[in-house]
Coordinates of C-alpha atoms in Angstrom, one line a residue:
X1 CA 191.5 -91.1 35.5
X2 CA 193.3 -91.5 38.8
X3 CA 192.4 -95.2 39.0
X4 CA 194.6 -95.9 35.9
X5 CA 197.7 -95.9 38.1
X6 CA 199.3 -99.1 39.3
X7 CA 199.1 -100.0 42.9
X8 CA 202.6 -98.8 43.9
X9 CA 205.6 -96.9 42.7
X10 CA 208.7 -98.2 44.4
X11 CA 212.0 -96.3 44.5
X12 CA 213.0 -94.0 41.7
X13 CA 212.3 -96.5 38.9
X14 CA 209.7 -94.8 36.7
X15 CA 206.5 -96.7 36.3
X16 CA 204.9 -95.3 33.2
X17 CA 201.3 -95.9 34.3
X18 CA 201.9 -94.0 37.5
X19 CA 203.8 -91.2 35.7
X20 CA 201.1 -90.8 33.1
X21 CA 198.3 -90.9 35.6
X22 CA 199.9 -88.2 37.6
X23 CA 200.0 -86.0 34.5
X24 CA 196.4 -86.8 33.5
X25 CA 193.9 -84.1 34.3
X26 CA 196.5 -81.3 34.3
X27 CA 196.5 -78.7 31.5
X28 CA 199.5 -80.4 29.8
X29 CA 198.3 -83.9 30.9
X30 CA 198.5 -87.0 28.8
X31 CA 195.3 -88.3 27.1
X32 CA 195.1 -91.9 28.2
X33 CA 193.0 -94.7 26.9
X34 CA 193.0 -98.4 27.7
X35 CA 193.3 -101.4 25.4
X36 CA 192.9 -105.0 26.1
X37 CA 195.0 -107.5 24.2
X38 CA 194.0 -111.2 24.2
X39 CA 196.6 -113.9 24.7
X40 CA 198.5 -114.6 21.5
X41 CA 197.4 -111.4 19.8
X42 CA 199.8 -108.6 18.6
X43 CA 199.7 -105.2 20.1
X44 CA 201.5 -104.0 17.0
X45 CA 203.5 -105.7 14.2
X46 CA 207.0 -105.2 12.8
X47 CA 206.7 -102.7 10.0
X48 CA 203.4 -101.2 11.1
X49 CA 203.0 -97.5 11.4
X50 CA 204.1 -95.9 14.7
X51 CA 201.4 -93.9 16.4
X52 CA 201.6 -94.4 20.2
X53 CA 203.6 -95.8 23.0
X54 CA 202.1 -98.3 25.5
X55 CA 202.4 -99.0 29.2
X56 CA 201.8 -102.6 30.3
X57 CA 199.2 -102.3 33.0
X58 CA 198.5 -106.0 33.4
X59 CA 199.8 -109.2 31.8
X60 CA 203.0 -109.7 29.8
X61 CA 204.3 -109.4 26.3
X62 CA 207.2 -110.6 24.2
X63 CA 209.0 -108.6 21.5
X64 CA 210.1 -110.4 18.4
X65 CA 211.8 -109.6 15.1
X66 CA 211.6 -111.6 11.9
X67 CA 214.4 -111.8 9.3
X68 CA 214.0 -112.1 5.6
X69 CA 213.4 -115.8 5.8
X70 CA 210.7 -115.4 8.4
X71 CA 212.7 -116.7 11.3
X72 CA 211.6 -115.3 14.7
X73 CA 214.0 -113.9 17.3
X74 CA 212.7 -113.0 20.7
X75 CA 214.3 -109.6 21.7
X76 CA 212.3 -108.7 24.8
X77 CA 210.1 -109.8 27.7
X78 CA 207.8 -107.2 29.2
X79 CA 205.6 -107.2 32.4
X80 CA 203.4 -104.6 34.0
X81 CA 205.0 -101.2 34.4
X82 CA 207.2 -101.7 31.3
X83 CA 206.9 -99.7 28.1
X84 CA 206.4 -100.8 24.5
X85 CA 206.5 -99.0 21.2
X86 CA 209.6 -96.8 21.5
X87 CA 211.2 -98.7 18.7
X88 CA 208.9 -97.0 16.2
X89 CA 210.0 -93.5 17.0
X90 CA 213.2 -93.4 14.7
X91 CA 211.6 -94.4 11.4
X92 CA 207.9 -94.0 12.3
X93 CA 207.5 -97.8 11.9
X94 CA 207.8 -100.4 14.5
X95 CA 211.0 -102.4 14.3
X96 CA 209.5 -105.4 16.2
X97 CA 206.3 -107.2 16.9
X98 CA 204.8 -107.2 20.5
X99 CA 202.6 -110.2 21.3
X100 CA 200.6 -110.8 24.5
X101 CA 201.8 -113.9 26.4
X102 CA 198.5 -113.9 28.4
X103 CA 195.4 -111.7 28.4
X104 CA 196.8 -108.3 28.9
X105 CA 195.9 -104.6 29.3
X106 CA 197.9 -101.5 28.2
X107 CA 197.6 -97.8 28.6
X108 CA 197.8 -96.0 25.2
X109 CA 199.4 -92.6 24.8
X110 CA 199.3 -91.1 21.2
X111 CA 202.8 -90.1 20.0
X112 CA 201.5 -86.6 19.3
X113 CA 200.4 -86.0 22.9
X114 CA 202.4 -83.2 24.6
X115 CA 201.8 -85.0 27.9
X116 CA 204.5 -87.4 26.9
X117 CA 207.3 -84.8 26.6
X118 CA 208.2 -84.6 30.4
X119 CA 208.7 -88.4 30.5
X120 CA 210.5 -89.1 27.2
X121 CA 214.1 -88.5 28.4
X122 CA 213.8 -91.0 31.2
X123 CA 211.9 -93.5 29.1
X124 CA 214.5 -93.4 26.4
X125 CA 217.4 -93.6 28.9
X126 CA 215.8 -96.6 30.6
X127 CA 215.3 -98.4 27.3
X128 CA 219.0 -97.8 26.3
X129 CA 220.1 -99.2 29.6
X130 CA 218.1 -102.4 29.1
X131 CA 219.4 -102.9 25.6
X132 CA 223.0 -102.5 26.9
X133 CA 222.2 -105.0 29.7
X134 CA 220.9 -107.5 27.2
X135 CA 224.1 -107.2 25.0
X136 CA 226.2 -107.7 28.1
X137 CA 224.2 -110.8 28.9
X138 CA 224.9 -112.3 25.5
X139 CA 228.6 -111.4 25.2
X140 CA 231.0 -114.0 26.5
X141 CA 228.7 -115.5 29.1
X142 CA 228.2 -119.3 29.7
X143 CA 224.8 -120.9 29.0
X144 CA 224.3 -121.3 32.8
X145 CA 225.1 -117.7 33.5
X146 CA 222.7 -116.5 30.8
X147 CA 219.8 -118.6 32.1
X148 CA 220.5 -117.8 35.8
X149 CA 220.7 -114.1 34.9
X150 CA 217.4 -114.3 33.1
X151 CA 215.7 -115.9 36.1
X152 CA 217.3 -113.5 38.5
X153 CA 216.1 -110.5 36.4
X154 CA 212.5 -111.9 36.6
X155 CA 212.8 -112.2 40.4
X156 CA 214.0 -108.6 40.7
X157 CA 211.2 -107.3 38.5
X158 CA 208.6 -109.3 40.4
X159 CA 210.0 -107.9 43.7
X160 CA 209.9 -104.3 42.4
X161 CA 206.3 -104.7 41.5
X162 CA 205.3 -106.2 44.9
X163 CA 205.0 -109.8 43.8
X164 CA 206.9 -112.8 45.2
X165 CA 210.5 -112.9 44.0
X166 CA 210.8 -116.6 45.0
X167 CA 208.0 -118.1 43.0
X168 CA 206.4 -117.2 39.7
X169 CA 205.1 -118.5 36.4
X170 CA 207.2 -118.1 33.3
X171 CA 205.2 -116.9 30.4
X172 CA 208.0 -117.6 27.9
X173 CA 208.5 -121.2 26.7
X174 CA 211.9 -122.8 26.9
X175 CA 212.3 -122.3 23.2
X176 CA 211.4 -118.6 23.5
X177 CA 213.9 -118.2 26.4
X178 CA 216.5 -119.8 24.2
X179 CA 215.8 -117.4 21.4
X180 CA 216.1 -114.5 23.7
X181 CA 219.3 -115.7 25.2
X182 CA 220.9 -116.9 22.0
X183 CA 220.8 -120.6 23.1
X184 CA 219.3 -123.8 21.7
X185 CA 216.1 -125.2 23.3
X186 CA 218.1 -128.3 24.4
X187 CA 220.7 -126.1 26.1
X188 CA 218.1 -124.2 28.1
X189 CA 216.4 -127.4 29.2
X190 CA 219.7 -128.9 30.2
X191 CA 220.7 -125.8 32.3
X192 CA 217.3 -125.8 34.1
X193 CA 217.8 -129.4 34.9
X194 CA 221.3 -128.8 36.3
X195 CA 220.1 -125.9 38.4
X196 CA 217.4 -128.2 39.8
X197 CA 219.8 -130.9 40.6
X198 CA 222.0 -128.3 42.4
X199 CA 218.8 -127.3 44.3
X200 CA 219.2 -123.7 43.1
X201 CA 215.6 -123.7 41.9
X202 CA 212.7 -126.0 41.1
X203 CA 211.0 -125.8 37.7
X204 CA 207.8 -127.7 37.0
X205 CA 206.7 -126.8 33.5
X206 CA 206.7 -123.0 33.4
X207 CA 206.3 -122.7 37.2
X208 CA 209.6 -121.7 38.9
X209 CA 210.5 -121.6 42.5
X210 CA 213.8 -120.2 43.6
X211 CA 215.2 -122.3 46.4
X212 CA 218.6 -120.7 46.9
X213 CA 218.9 -117.0 45.9
X214 CA 222.6 -116.8 46.8
X215 CA 223.4 -119.8 44.6
X216 CA 221.4 -118.3 41.8
X217 CA 223.4 -115.0 42.1
X218 CA 226.6 -117.1 42.0
X219 CA 225.4 -118.9 38.9
X220 CA 224.9 -115.5 37.2
X221 CA 228.7 -115.1 37.2
X222 CA 229.5 -118.6 36.0
X223 CA 232.4 -118.6 33.5
X224 CA 232.1 -119.9 30.0

């Protein structure tokens, strides 16, 4: 069971695979299983019964919600080390759909497992912080600041997981990024174009290379 942990745990940011793997094998340990999710397939659907939480071990996911007219809104982007499924705890049904953006693998922890109890307070707290950060991103920020902050968030998450913070492949399309940021597709494309002309970054399709981290950080504070 020890090989279920990820390669590293940096700082005090809780990596759920590592946390669960440390508990596994102890008397109160979590009963882990693995699940592979092919690209484009849902891990769970909005309205489906809640029965487990999931730790992304490899790959990435998007979270979406659908309104009564069937329109989709992207509400989250998740990479390895992130958690999924906590939205089902309140009403025992998932409030969103989680879809794999590439072939992915998750660790599954049944909701009834006592091994989850020592981790729940930190998991819930981290989720609340991320939701607050997303609201702050959407409130009173210019389109350039939203896109720049989104890119900077990915660089920070890549760095925390031992990947290059300067070059990565975006799994979300421009339209999905717009949905997540509350912007139109054309606006997202226009901002990426402007950041390229300013030599802040280079974007070729979904491949992004950050050329000037300081300028990217400055763009995050751009006024409306």
